[in-house]
Amino acid sequence: MNVGRLNRLIGKVQLIGNHLDKGQNDPLLSESLDDMILEIKNHYGSFLLERLFDIYDDYFPDSEMESIESYISKEGVEVEGDEFEETESIISIHPFPLRIEVHGVNNSFKEVLWQAA
């Protein structure tokens, strides 16, 4: 498992995604973004899904997991759980260092639930 490569891929996906969200229409960047997301899903999807499954099992048992790209996007995935300050929270994957975070919808708190060693 090359966690460094995964970290860089997620960083690139978020950077390109932010660029495209600002209204920049670039077909080559869109194609590169799709290729990187596909590589993440094919090579690292099961690894990330295992981490997310453990987190959902511990903190958000009533919420359903979504696809990997939903967690990598800047919005993240909305979940419900009683373990944190707000029952409605957002879970997302971030690079540098590679980690899975949860934060309140109103940004009242932020906590790292998993971080690559």
Tab-separated table of C-alpha atoms in Angstrom:
chain	number	residue	atom	x	y	z
A	1	MET	CA	0.000	0.000	0.000
A	2	ASN	CA	1.549	3.269	-1.140
A	3	VAL	CA	-0.074	5.746	1.251
A	4	GLY	CA	2.164	8.539	-0.071
A	5	ARG	CA	0.774	8.055	-3.598
A	6	LEU	CA	-2.799	8.023	-2.254
A	7	ASN	CA	-2.089	11.210	-0.294
A	8	ARG	CA	-0.782	12.973	-3.428
A	9	LEU	CA	-3.690	11.736	-5.563
A	10	ILE	CA	-6.268	13.053	-3.103
A	11	GLY	CA	-4.445	16.386	-2.960
A	12	LYS	CA	-4.471	16.638	-6.764
A	13	VAL	CA	-8.152	15.633	-6.969
A	14	GLN	CA	-9.103	18.357	-4.506
A	15	LEU	CA	-6.946	20.974	-6.223
A	16	ILE	CA	-8.346	20.211	-9.679
A	17	GLY	CA	-11.876	19.946	-8.285
A	18	ASN	CA	-11.580	23.394	-6.699
A	19	HIS	CA	-10.273	24.814	-9.974
A	20	LEU	CA	-13.155	23.309	-11.955
A	21	ASP	CA	-15.694	24.467	-9.338
A	22	LYS	CA	-14.645	28.058	-10.001
A	23	GLY	CA	-16.159	27.811	-13.459
A	24	GLN	CA	-13.027	26.880	-15.364
A	25	ASN	CA	-14.149	24.523	-18.127
A	26	ASP	CA	-11.124	22.494	-19.163
A	27	PRO	CA	-11.841	19.113	-20.773
A	28	LEU	CA	-8.283	17.860	-20.190
A	29	LEU	CA	-8.446	18.697	-16.485
A	30	SER	CA	-11.852	17.032	-16.227
A	31	GLU	CA	-10.454	13.920	-17.890
A	32	SER	CA	-7.430	13.922	-15.566
A	33	LEU	CA	-9.734	14.306	-12.568
A	34	ASP	CA	-11.813	11.326	-13.682
A	35	ASP	CA	-8.662	9.247	-14.229
A	36	MET	CA	-7.328	10.068	-10.746
A	37	ILE	CA	-10.649	9.261	-9.076
A	38	LEU	CA	-10.740	5.963	-10.961
A	39	GLU	CA	-7.187	5.160	-9.808
A	40	ILE	CA	-8.122	5.949	-6.202
A	41	LYS	CA	-11.181	3.718	-6.418
A	42	ASN	CA	-9.369	0.837	-8.153
A	43	HIS	CA	-6.128	0.818	-6.159
A	44	TYR	CA	-7.083	2.287	-2.790
A	45	GLY	CA	-10.882	1.983	-2.620
A	46	SER	CA	-11.008	-1.096	-0.420
A	47	PHE	CA	-8.423	0.410	1.967
A	48	LEU	CA	-10.402	3.643	2.338
A	49	LEU	CA	-13.728	1.827	2.572
A	50	GLU	CA	-12.393	-0.317	5.426
A	51	ARG	CA	-11.364	2.810	7.348
A	52	LEU	CA	-14.731	4.444	6.665
A	53	PHE	CA	-16.619	1.281	7.633
A	54	ASP	CA	-14.865	1.202	11.019
A	55	ILE	CA	-15.697	4.871	11.582
A	56	TYR	CA	-19.324	4.418	10.592
A	57	ASP	CA	-19.580	1.334	12.788
A	58	ASP	CA	-18.224	3.248	15.820
A	59	TYR	CA	-19.800	6.685	15.367
A	60	PHE	CA	-22.515	6.738	12.694
A	61	PRO	CA	-24.309	3.359	12.654
A	62	ASP	CA	-27.581	4.854	11.373
A	63	SER	CA	-25.982	6.613	8.383
A	64	GLU	CA	-25.197	4.982	5.049
A	65	MET	CA	-21.788	5.109	3.437
A	66	GLU	CA	-21.438	6.766	0.049
A	67	SER	CA	-18.910	6.422	-2.771
A	68	ILE	CA	-15.269	7.367	-2.183
A	69	GLU	CA	-15.390	10.508	-4.353
A	70	SER	CA	-18.108	11.977	-2.112
A	71	TYR	CA	-15.697	11.999	0.841
A	72	ILE	CA	-12.882	13.504	-1.200
A	73	SER	CA	-14.985	16.373	-2.568
A	74	LYS	CA	-14.856	19.629	-0.644
A	75	GLU	CA	-18.411	19.184	0.680
A	76	GLY	CA	-17.879	15.780	2.253
A	77	VAL	CA	-20.761	13.556	3.360
A	78	GLU	CA	-23.389	14.499	5.915
A	79	VAL	CA	-23.850	11.948	8.713
A	80	GLU	CA	-25.815	11.701	11.941
A	81	GLY	CA	-24.455	10.497	15.266
A	82	ASP	CA	-24.633	11.233	18.980
A	83	GLU	CA	-20.891	11.083	19.714
A	84	PHE	CA	-20.078	14.701	18.842
A	85	GLU	CA	-21.225	18.222	19.715
A	86	GLU	CA	-23.682	18.286	16.805
A	87	THR	CA	-25.836	15.335	15.811
A	88	GLU	CA	-25.502	16.356	12.144
A	89	SER	CA	-21.880	16.332	11.055
A	90	ILE	CA	-19.826	16.114	7.876
A	91	ILE	CA	-17.191	13.456	7.301
A	92	SER	CA	-14.468	13.940	4.692
A	93	ILE	CA	-11.040	12.732	3.563
A	94	HIS	CA	-8.131	15.203	3.447
A	95	PRO	CA	-4.490	15.025	2.356
A	96	PHE	CA	-1.236	16.213	3.935
A	97	PRO	CA	-1.374	14.251	6.195
A	98	LEU	CA	-3.868	11.727	4.862
A	99	ARG	CA	-6.748	11.682	7.325
A	100	ILE	CA	-10.489	11.274	7.796
A	101	GLU	CA	-12.109	14.152	9.659
A	102	VAL	CA	-15.521	14.943	11.024
A	103	HIS	CA	-16.751	18.464	11.635
A	104	GLY	CA	-20.026	20.028	12.606
A	105	VAL	CA	-22.355	21.347	9.932
A	106	ASN	CA	-22.016	24.745	11.640
A	107	ASN	CA	-18.229	24.256	12.003
A	108	SER	CA	-18.565	24.216	15.783
A	109	PHE	CA	-15.987	21.421	16.075
A	110	LYS	CA	-13.496	19.413	14.023
A	111	GLU	CA	-11.961	16.084	14.962
A	112	VAL	CA	-9.596	13.688	13.192
A	113	LEU	CA	-11.054	10.176	13.322
A	114	TRP	CA	-8.246	8.418	11.452
A	115	GLN	CA	-4.809	9.480	10.233
A	116	ALA	CA	-2.254	7.545	8.183
A	117	ALA	CA	0.838	6.605	10.134
